[in-house]
PDB file of C-alpha atoms in Angstrom:
ATOM      1  CA  UNK A 195      -8.945 -58.655  55.475  1.00 56.00           C
ATOM      2  CA  UNK A 196     -10.651 -58.311  58.951  1.00 65.00           C
ATOM      3  CA  UNK A 197     -13.059 -61.417  58.651  1.00 69.00           C
ATOM      4  CA  UNK A 198     -13.024 -63.675  56.537  1.00 73.00           C
ATOM      5  CA  UNK A 199     -16.349 -62.357  54.284  1.00 77.00           C
ATOM      6  CA  UNK A 200     -15.075 -58.725  55.168  1.00 76.00           C
ATOM      7  CA  UNK A 201     -13.427 -56.924  52.882  1.00 83.00           C
ATOM      8  CA  UNK A 202     -10.446 -58.139  50.852  1.00 85.00           C
ATOM      9  CA  UNK A 203      -7.417 -55.725  50.535  1.00 84.00           C
ATOM     10  CA  UNK A 204      -7.900 -54.199  46.662  1.00 85.00           C
ATOM     11  CA  UNK A 205     -11.918 -54.027  47.535  1.00 84.00           C
ATOM     12  CA  UNK A 206     -10.484 -51.935  50.242  1.00 83.00           C
ATOM     13  CA  UNK A 207      -7.770 -49.990  48.266  1.00 81.00           C
ATOM     14  CA  UNK A 208     -10.772 -49.414  45.358  1.00 84.00           C
ATOM     15  CA  UNK A 209     -12.529 -47.411  48.836  1.00 81.00           C
ATOM     16  CA  UNK A 210      -9.605 -45.525  49.554  1.00 80.00           C
ATOM     17  CA  UNK A 211      -9.352 -44.447  45.652  1.00 82.00           C
ATOM     18  CA  UNK A 212     -13.377 -43.015  44.846  1.00 88.00           C
ATOM     19  CA  UNK A 213     -15.247 -40.275  46.973  1.00 89.00           C
ATOM     20  CA  UNK A 214     -16.108 -41.041  50.390  1.00 89.00           C
ATOM     21  CA  UNK A 215     -19.692 -41.456  49.055  1.00 89.00           C
ATOM     22  CA  UNK A 216     -18.938 -43.971  46.503  1.00 90.00           C
ATOM     23  CA  UNK A 217     -16.082 -45.374  48.573  1.00 90.00           C
ATOM     24  CA  UNK A 218     -18.375 -46.531  51.384  1.00 91.00           C
ATOM     25  CA  UNK A 219     -21.345 -47.321  48.402  1.00 90.00           C
ATOM     26  CA  UNK A 220     -19.021 -50.272  47.966  1.00 91.00           C
ATOM     27  CA  UNK A 221     -17.962 -51.262  51.674  1.00 91.00           C
ATOM     28  CA  UNK A 222     -21.800 -50.793  52.106  1.00 91.00           C
ATOM     29  CA  UNK A 223     -22.423 -54.521  51.493  1.00 92.00           C
ATOM     30  CA  UNK A 224     -18.992 -55.633  54.735  1.00 92.00           C
ATOM     31  CA  UNK A 225     -18.729 -52.833  56.465  1.00 91.00           C
ATOM     32  CA  UNK A 226     -20.402 -54.691  59.788  1.00 89.00           C
ATOM     33  CA  UNK A 227     -17.668 -56.664  59.278  1.00 89.00           C
ATOM     34  CA  UNK A 228     -15.253 -54.180  59.711  1.00 88.00           C
ATOM     35  CA  UNK A 229     -13.376 -53.010  62.181  1.00 86.00           C
ATOM     36  CA  UNK A 230     -15.064 -49.171  61.428  1.00 86.00           C
ATOM     37  CA  UNK A 231     -17.726 -50.168  62.418  1.00 92.00           C
ATOM     38  CA  UNK A 232     -18.585 -48.770  66.068  1.00 94.00           C
ATOM     39  CA  UNK A 233     -18.399 -51.628  68.264  1.00 94.00           C
ATOM     40  CA  UNK A 234     -21.194 -52.719  70.925  1.00 95.00           C
ATOM     41  CA  UNK A 235     -18.966 -52.158  73.643  1.00 97.00           C
ATOM     42  CA  UNK A 236     -20.029 -48.403  73.260  1.00 97.00           C
ATOM     43  CA  UNK A 237     -23.081 -48.075  71.413  1.00 97.00           C
ATOM     44  CA  UNK A 238     -24.366 -50.278  74.967  1.00 97.00           C
ATOM     45  CA  UNK A 239     -22.548 -47.489  76.984  1.00 98.00           C
ATOM     46  CA  UNK A 240     -23.929 -44.950  75.079  1.00 98.00           C
ATOM     47  CA  UNK A 241     -27.543 -46.710  74.992  1.00 97.00           C
ATOM     48  CA  UNK A 242     -27.297 -46.578  78.869  1.00 97.00           C
ATOM     49  CA  UNK A 243     -26.445 -42.788  79.609  1.00 97.00           C
ATOM     50  CA  UNK A 244     -29.070 -41.832  77.172  1.00 97.00           C
ATOM     51  CA  UNK A 245     -31.693 -43.738  78.766  1.00 96.00           C
ATOM     52  CA  UNK A 246     -30.494 -42.069  82.288  1.00 95.00           C
ATOM     53  CA  UNK A 247     -31.316 -38.917  80.764  1.00 94.00           C
ATOM     54  CA  UNK A 248     -34.767 -40.351  79.949  1.00 90.00           C
ATOM     55  CA  UNK A 249     -37.573 -41.466  76.646  1.00 92.00           C
ATOM     56  CA  UNK A 250     -37.573 -38.737  74.072  1.00 96.00           C
ATOM     57  CA  UNK A 251     -40.240 -39.630  71.396  1.00 96.00           C
ATOM     58  CA  UNK A 252     -38.523 -38.713  67.791  1.00 97.00           C
ATOM     59  CA  UNK A 253     -35.038 -39.507  66.670  1.00 97.00           C
ATOM     60  CA  UNK A 254     -32.194 -38.956  64.245  1.00 98.00           C
ATOM     61  CA  UNK A 255     -29.004 -40.881  63.647  1.00 98.00           C
ATOM     62  CA  UNK A 256     -26.716 -38.391  61.626  1.00 98.00           C
ATOM     63  CA  UNK A 257     -24.934 -40.199  59.037  1.00 97.00           C
ATOM     64  CA  UNK A 258     -26.249 -43.321  60.035  1.00 96.00           C
ATOM     65  CA  UNK A 259     -24.546 -45.209  57.977  1.00 95.00           C
ATOM     66  CA  UNK A 260     -26.404 -49.182  58.526  1.00 95.00           C
ATOM     67  CA  UNK A 261     -28.172 -48.318  61.147  1.00 94.00           C
ATOM     68  CA  UNK A 262     -25.962 -49.648  64.495  1.00 92.00           C
ATOM     69  CA  UNK A 263     -26.675 -46.872  65.978  1.00 93.00           C
ATOM     70  CA  UNK A 264     -30.729 -46.884  65.096  1.00 94.00           C
ATOM     71  CA  UNK A 265     -30.731 -49.432  67.551  1.00 92.00           C
ATOM     72  CA  UNK A 266     -29.555 -46.610  70.068  1.00 95.00           C
ATOM     73  CA  UNK A 267     -32.376 -44.460  69.790  1.00 96.00           C
ATOM     74  CA  UNK A 268     -35.239 -47.458  69.046  1.00 93.00           C
ATOM     75  CA  UNK A 269     -34.228 -47.979  72.812  1.00 93.00           C
ATOM     76  CA  UNK A 270     -35.381 -44.020  74.216  1.00 95.00           C
ATOM     77  CA  UNK A 271     -37.395 -43.339  71.716  1.00 96.00           C
ATOM     78  CA  UNK A 272     -41.236 -43.937  72.308  1.00 94.00           C
ATOM     79  CA  UNK A 273     -42.104 -43.101  68.966  1.00 93.00           C
ATOM     80  CA  UNK A 274     -39.997 -43.349  65.658  1.00 90.00           C
ATOM     81  CA  UNK A 275     -36.723 -42.770  64.497  1.00 95.00           C
ATOM     82  CA  UNK A 276     -34.723 -41.923  61.558  1.00 97.00           C
ATOM     83  CA  UNK A 277     -31.658 -42.657  59.612  1.00 97.00           C
ATOM     84  CA  UNK A 278     -29.641 -40.190  57.117  1.00 98.00           C
ATOM     85  CA  UNK A 279     -26.952 -40.495  54.705  1.00 97.00           C
ATOM     86  CA  UNK A 280     -24.823 -39.605  52.133  1.00 95.00           C
ATOM     87  CA  UNK A 281     -24.622 -42.758  50.807  1.00 96.00           C
ATOM     88  CA  UNK A 282     -27.387 -45.157  49.171  1.00 96.00           C
ATOM     89  CA  UNK A 283     -25.715 -48.300  49.750  1.00 96.00           C
ATOM     90  CA  UNK A 284     -25.202 -47.967  53.358  1.00 95.00           C
ATOM     91  CA  UNK A 285     -28.727 -46.924  53.467  1.00 96.00           C
ATOM     92  CA  UNK A 286     -29.982 -50.171  51.180  1.00 95.00           C
ATOM     93  CA  UNK A 287     -28.149 -52.390  53.154  1.00 95.00           C
ATOM     94  CA  UNK A 288     -29.402 -50.755  56.720  1.00 94.00           C
ATOM     95  CA  UNK A 289     -32.716 -50.724  55.802  1.00 92.00           C
ATOM     96  CA  UNK A 290     -32.566 -54.765  54.501  1.00 90.00           C
ATOM     97  CA  UNK A 291     -30.708 -55.512  57.385  1.00 84.00           C
ATOM     98  CA  UNK A 292     -33.928 -53.518  59.862  1.00 81.00           C
ATOM     99  CA  UNK A 293     -36.477 -54.820  61.596  1.00 67.00           C
ATOM    100  CA  UNK A 294     -39.883 -53.331  60.163  1.00 61.00           C
ATOM    101  CA  UNK A 295     -41.265 -49.446  61.210  1.00 66.00           C
ATOM    102  CA  UNK A 296     -41.029 -47.083  63.563  1.00 78.00           C
ATOM    103  CA  UNK A 297     -37.727 -46.146  61.913  1.00 91.00           C
ATOM    104  CA  UNK A 298     -37.413 -43.875  58.211  1.00 94.00           C
ATOM    105  CA  UNK A 299     -34.305 -44.234  56.250  1.00 95.00           C
ATOM    106  CA  UNK A 300     -33.658 -41.071  54.519  1.00 97.00           C
ATOM    107  CA  UNK A 301     -31.014 -40.463  51.608  1.00 97.00           C
ATOM    108  CA  UNK A 302     -29.324 -36.422  52.456  1.00 97.00           C
ATOM    109  CA  UNK A 303     -26.174 -34.787  53.012  1.00 96.00           C
ATOM    110  CA  UNK A 304     -26.116 -33.553  57.052  1.00 96.00           C
ATOM    111  CA  UNK A 305     -24.123 -30.476  55.938  1.00 96.00           C
ATOM    112  CA  UNK A 306     -27.556 -29.301  54.867  1.00 96.00           C
ATOM    113  CA  UNK A 307     -30.759 -31.823  56.316  1.00 97.00           C
ATOM    114  CA  UNK A 308     -34.207 -32.293  55.165  1.00 96.00           C
ATOM    115  CA  UNK A 309     -35.889 -31.271  58.587  1.00 96.00           C
ATOM    116  CA  UNK A 310     -37.601 -28.891  60.671  1.00 93.00           C
ATOM    117  CA  UNK A 311     -36.999 -28.707  64.037  1.00 96.00           C
ATOM    118  CA  UNK A 312     -38.703 -31.497  64.611  1.00 94.00           C
ATOM    119  CA  UNK A 313     -36.523 -34.204  66.421  1.00 98.00           C
ATOM    120  CA  UNK A 314     -35.524 -33.974  70.736  1.00 98.00           C
ATOM    121  CA  UNK A 315     -33.037 -36.209  70.575  1.00 98.00           C
ATOM    122  CA  UNK A 316     -29.157 -36.815  67.503  1.00 98.00           C
ATOM    123  CA  UNK A 317     -26.998 -38.972  67.504  1.00 98.00           C
ATOM    124  CA  UNK A 318     -24.224 -39.916  65.423  1.00 98.00           C
ATOM    125  CA  UNK A 319     -21.306 -42.807  66.162  1.00 96.00           C
ATOM    126  CA  UNK A 320     -17.129 -42.159  64.253  1.00 90.00           C
ATOM    127  CA  UNK A 321     -18.488 -39.681  61.274  1.00 93.00           C
ATOM    128  CA  UNK A 322     -16.981 -37.259  61.560  1.00 95.00           C
ATOM    129  CA  UNK A 323     -13.641 -37.477  60.553  1.00 92.00           C
ATOM    130  CA  UNK A 324     -15.819 -36.876  57.513  1.00 93.00           C
ATOM    131  CA  UNK A 325     -15.778 -33.192  58.083  1.00 94.00           C
ATOM    132  CA  UNK A 326     -13.307 -30.617  57.203  1.00 93.00           C
ATOM    133  CA  UNK A 327     -12.827 -28.679  60.222  1.00 94.00           C
ATOM    134  CA  UNK A 328     -13.777 -25.367  58.303  1.00 95.00           C
ATOM    135  CA  UNK A 329     -17.077 -27.968  57.979  1.00 96.00           C
ATOM    136  CA  UNK A 330     -17.750 -29.032  61.334  1.00 96.00           C
ATOM    137  CA  UNK A 331     -19.383 -24.970  62.424  1.00 96.00           C
ATOM    138  CA  UNK A 332     -22.297 -25.832  59.976  1.00 97.00           C
ATOM    139  CA  UNK A 333     -22.939 -28.959  60.374  1.00 97.00           C
ATOM    140  CA  UNK A 334     -23.655 -28.217  64.478  1.00 98.00           C
ATOM    141  CA  UNK A 335     -26.141 -24.922  63.397  1.00 98.00           C
ATOM    142  CA  UNK A 336     -27.836 -27.906  61.193  1.00 98.00           C
ATOM    143  CA  UNK A 337     -27.991 -29.796  63.591  1.00 98.00           C
ATOM    144  CA  UNK A 338     -29.748 -27.467  66.403  1.00 98.00           C
ATOM    145  CA  UNK A 339     -31.667 -26.410  63.537  1.00 98.00           C
ATOM    146  CA  UNK A 340     -33.411 -29.920  63.116  1.00 98.00           C
ATOM    147  CA  UNK A 341     -33.472 -30.410  67.245  1.00 98.00           C
ATOM    148  CA  UNK A 342     -36.587 -28.871  69.512  1.00 96.00           C
ATOM    149  CA  UNK A 343     -35.981 -26.484  71.780  1.00 95.00           C
ATOM    150  CA  UNK A 344     -34.462 -28.722  74.690  1.00 96.00           C
ATOM    151  CA  UNK A 345     -33.251 -31.207  72.555  1.00 98.00           C
ATOM    152  CA  UNK A 346     -29.861 -33.167  72.776  1.00 98.00           C
ATOM    153  CA  UNK A 347     -27.369 -34.273  70.610  1.00 98.00           C
ATOM    154  CA  UNK A 348     -25.069 -36.910  71.567  1.00 98.00           C
ATOM    155  CA  UNK A 349     -22.199 -38.300  70.458  1.00 98.00           C
ATOM    156  CA  UNK A 350     -18.982 -40.362  71.698  1.00 97.00           C
ATOM    157  CA  UNK A 351     -15.911 -39.491  71.226  1.00 96.00           C
ATOM    158  CA  UNK A 352     -12.604 -41.331  72.586  1.00 94.00           C
ATOM    159  CA  UNK A 353      -9.197 -40.545  74.859  1.00 93.00           C
ATOM    160  CA  UNK A 354      -6.794 -39.012  72.147  1.00 91.00           C
ATOM    161  CA  UNK A 355      -4.039 -41.457  72.145  1.00 90.00           C
ATOM    162  CA  UNK A 356      -0.840 -41.338  74.494  1.00 90.00           C
ATOM    163  CA  UNK A 357       1.965 -39.490  72.418  1.00 91.00           C
ATOM    164  CA  UNK A 358       3.878 -41.287  71.603  1.00 90.00           C
ATOM    165  CA  UNK A 359       2.331 -44.293  72.354  1.00 92.00           C
ATOM    166  CA  UNK A 360       2.176 -46.296  69.603  1.00 91.00           C
ATOM    167  CA  UNK A 361      -1.901 -45.683  69.038  1.00 89.00           C
ATOM    168  CA  UNK A 362      -0.511 -42.424  68.618  1.00 91.00           C
ATOM    169  CA  UNK A 363       1.660 -43.388  65.593  1.00 93.00           C
ATOM    170  CA  UNK A 364      -0.657 -45.321  63.679  1.00 91.00           C
ATOM    171  CA  UNK A 365      -3.197 -42.849  64.057  1.00 91.00           C
ATOM    172  CA  UNK A 366       0.050 -40.197  62.483  1.00 93.00           C
ATOM    173  CA  UNK A 367       0.767 -42.590  59.845  1.00 94.00           C
ATOM    174  CA  UNK A 368      -3.113 -43.343  58.736  1.00 90.00           C
ATOM    175  CA  UNK A 369      -3.195 -38.904  59.085  1.00 91.00           C
ATOM    176  CA  UNK A 370      -0.013 -38.086  56.856  1.00 94.00           C
ATOM    177  CA  UNK A 371      -0.785 -41.122  54.720  1.00 92.00           C
ATOM    178  CA  UNK A 372      -4.276 -40.009  53.932  1.00 90.00           C
ATOM    179  CA  UNK A 373      -3.497 -36.127  53.439  1.00 93.00           C
ATOM    180  CA  UNK A 374      -0.475 -37.679  50.985  1.00 94.00           C
ATOM    181  CA  UNK A 375      -3.120 -39.529  48.636  1.00 92.00           C
ATOM    182  CA  UNK A 376      -5.134 -36.148  48.403  1.00 91.00           C
ATOM    183  CA  UNK A 377      -3.137 -34.324  47.450  1.00 93.00           C
ATOM    184  CA  UNK A 378      -1.888 -36.900  44.255  1.00 93.00           C
ATOM    185  CA  UNK A 379      -5.347 -38.292  43.622  1.00 91.00           C
ATOM    186  CA  UNK A 380      -8.599 -36.861  42.860  1.00 91.00           C
ATOM    187  CA  UNK A 381     -11.760 -37.553  44.284  1.00 90.00           C
ATOM    188  CA  UNK A 382     -10.484 -36.209  47.515  1.00 89.00           C
ATOM    189  CA  UNK A 383     -11.615 -38.956  50.514  1.00 90.00           C
ATOM    190  CA  UNK A 384     -11.766 -36.957  53.939  1.00 90.00           C
ATOM    191  CA  UNK A 385     -10.611 -39.482  56.966  1.00 89.00           C
ATOM    192  CA  UNK A 386      -8.601 -37.153  59.103  1.00 90.00           C
ATOM    193  CA  UNK A 387      -9.891 -38.109  62.712  1.00 84.00           C
ATOM    194  CA  UNK A 388      -7.117 -37.016  64.169  1.00 87.00           C
ATOM    195  CA  UNK A 389      -8.872 -32.259  63.983  1.00 84.00           C
ATOM    196  CA  UNK A 390     -11.307 -33.720  65.893  1.00 90.00           C
ATOM    197  CA  UNK A 391     -10.542 -31.940  69.140  1.00 90.00           C
ATOM    198  CA  UNK A 392     -12.536 -32.652  71.861  1.00 92.00           C
ATOM    199  CA  UNK A 393     -11.283 -28.659  72.664  1.00 93.00           C
ATOM    200  CA  UNK A 394     -12.751 -27.403  70.562  1.00 94.00           C
ATOM    201  CA  UNK A 395     -15.845 -29.246  69.591  1.00 96.00           C
ATOM    202  CA  UNK A 396     -16.784 -28.425  72.273  1.00 96.00           C
ATOM    203  CA  UNK A 397     -16.507 -24.414  71.886  1.00 97.00           C
ATOM    204  CA  UNK A 398     -18.004 -24.639  67.727  1.00 98.00           C
ATOM    205  CA  UNK A 399     -21.167 -27.028  69.628  1.00 98.00           C
ATOM    206  CA  UNK A 400     -21.324 -23.570  72.834  1.00 98.00           C
ATOM    207  CA  UNK A 401     -21.257 -20.761  69.334  1.00 97.00           C
ATOM    208  CA  UNK A 402     -23.829 -23.451  67.894  1.00 97.00           C
ATOM    209  CA  UNK A 403     -26.353 -22.490  70.219  1.00 97.00           C
ATOM    210  CA  UNK A 404     -25.693 -25.524  73.056  1.00 98.00           C
ATOM    211  CA  UNK A 405     -25.574 -26.415  76.473  1.00 98.00           C
ATOM    212  CA  UNK A 406     -22.799 -28.932  77.020  1.00 98.00           C
ATOM    213  CA  UNK A 407     -21.744 -31.577  79.045  1.00 97.00           C
ATOM    214  CA  UNK A 408     -19.791 -34.240  79.700  1.00 97.00           C
ATOM    215  CA  UNK A 409     -20.935 -37.359  80.319  1.00 96.00           C
ATOM    216  CA  UNK A 410     -17.852 -41.479  80.861  1.00 95.00           C
ATOM    217  CA  UNK A 411     -18.606 -44.213  79.464  1.00 97.00           C
ATOM    218  CA  UNK A 412     -17.265 -46.696  82.859  1.00 95.00           C
ATOM    219  CA  UNK A 413     -17.865 -49.056  80.490  1.00 96.00           C
ATOM    220  CA  UNK A 414     -15.617 -48.718  77.815  1.00 96.00           C
ATOM    221  CA  UNK A 415     -13.133 -48.447  80.213  1.00 96.00           C
ATOM    222  CA  UNK A 416     -10.421 -47.230  82.393  1.00 94.00           C
ATOM    223  CA  UNK A 417      -6.511 -45.745  80.541  1.00 92.00           C
ATOM    224  CA  UNK A 418      -3.498 -46.211  82.621  1.00 88.00           C
ATOM    225  CA  UNK A 419      -3.722 -43.058  83.930  1.00 89.00           C
ATOM    226  CA  UNK A 420      -7.391 -43.777  85.641  1.00 92.00           C
ATOM    227  CA  UNK A 421      -8.946 -41.422  83.431  1.00 93.00           C
ATOM    228  CA  UNK A 422     -12.290 -42.543  80.890  1.00 95.00           C
ATOM    229  CA  UNK A 423     -11.538 -43.855  77.574  1.00 95.00           C
ATOM    230  CA  UNK A 424     -15.256 -42.811  75.236  1.00 96.00           C
ATOM    231  CA  UNK A 425     -16.997 -40.532  76.840  1.00 97.00           C
ATOM    232  CA  UNK A 426     -20.333 -39.020  75.743  1.00 98.00           C
ATOM    233  CA  UNK A 427     -20.380 -35.231  75.439  1.00 98.00           C
ATOM    234  CA  UNK A 428     -24.427 -34.637  75.780  1.00 98.00           C
ATOM    235  CA  UNK A 429     -24.629 -31.234  73.980  1.00 98.00           C
ATOM    236  CA  UNK A 430     -28.597 -29.705  74.393  1.00 98.00           C
ATOM    237  CA  UNK A 431     -30.128 -26.475  72.502  1.00 97.00           C
ATOM    238  CA  UNK A 432     -31.392 -23.613  73.658  1.00 94.00           C
TER     239      UNK A 432
END
């Protein structure tokens, strides 16, 4: 499915009936052949925006998966970069594909990061749907705790689909199916992307000790009304 060498419908079904961690362990060997991997156009746009902010020394990719975002960090970090994820399978695939040196791969839960305030930049790509809304304040507090003063937390956020559009109904159907699945099946598989709303997230970041700005990512394109399809949230630790 998705690509000739990608996961089959059966493999995706098995993943969906697993926990988030085990599901990604199962999907890891074929993850980069699915639409779940952040598109290169978004990665390149974020890398360009971060280069404009200037080089930094140490960077962390939160929920790094197989490491696509670590390529972005390597472009802007002068010293080492770190990827953290709770899926051993995803880390194993990423480690095997990465170039030697400059990168550390750490298995840990993003809600309990095992680091001191040692990073100048934290990035994350497409992972926030795996956290329930009530978990986000703690997650953002964890990110703030590993940043040096003035350090930045940056992540892209797509504009929500217009109500009534095909994308709107597709996202609503996926969300509804996931909620039904979690009501009747254990362990839960948390993936609720409709809950990640920019206005709410911005207020949560401010309460966690960040100053928040938005940067357009014009490479990703614009919607019919001229608004950007994707923005970069840049939250600076104060």
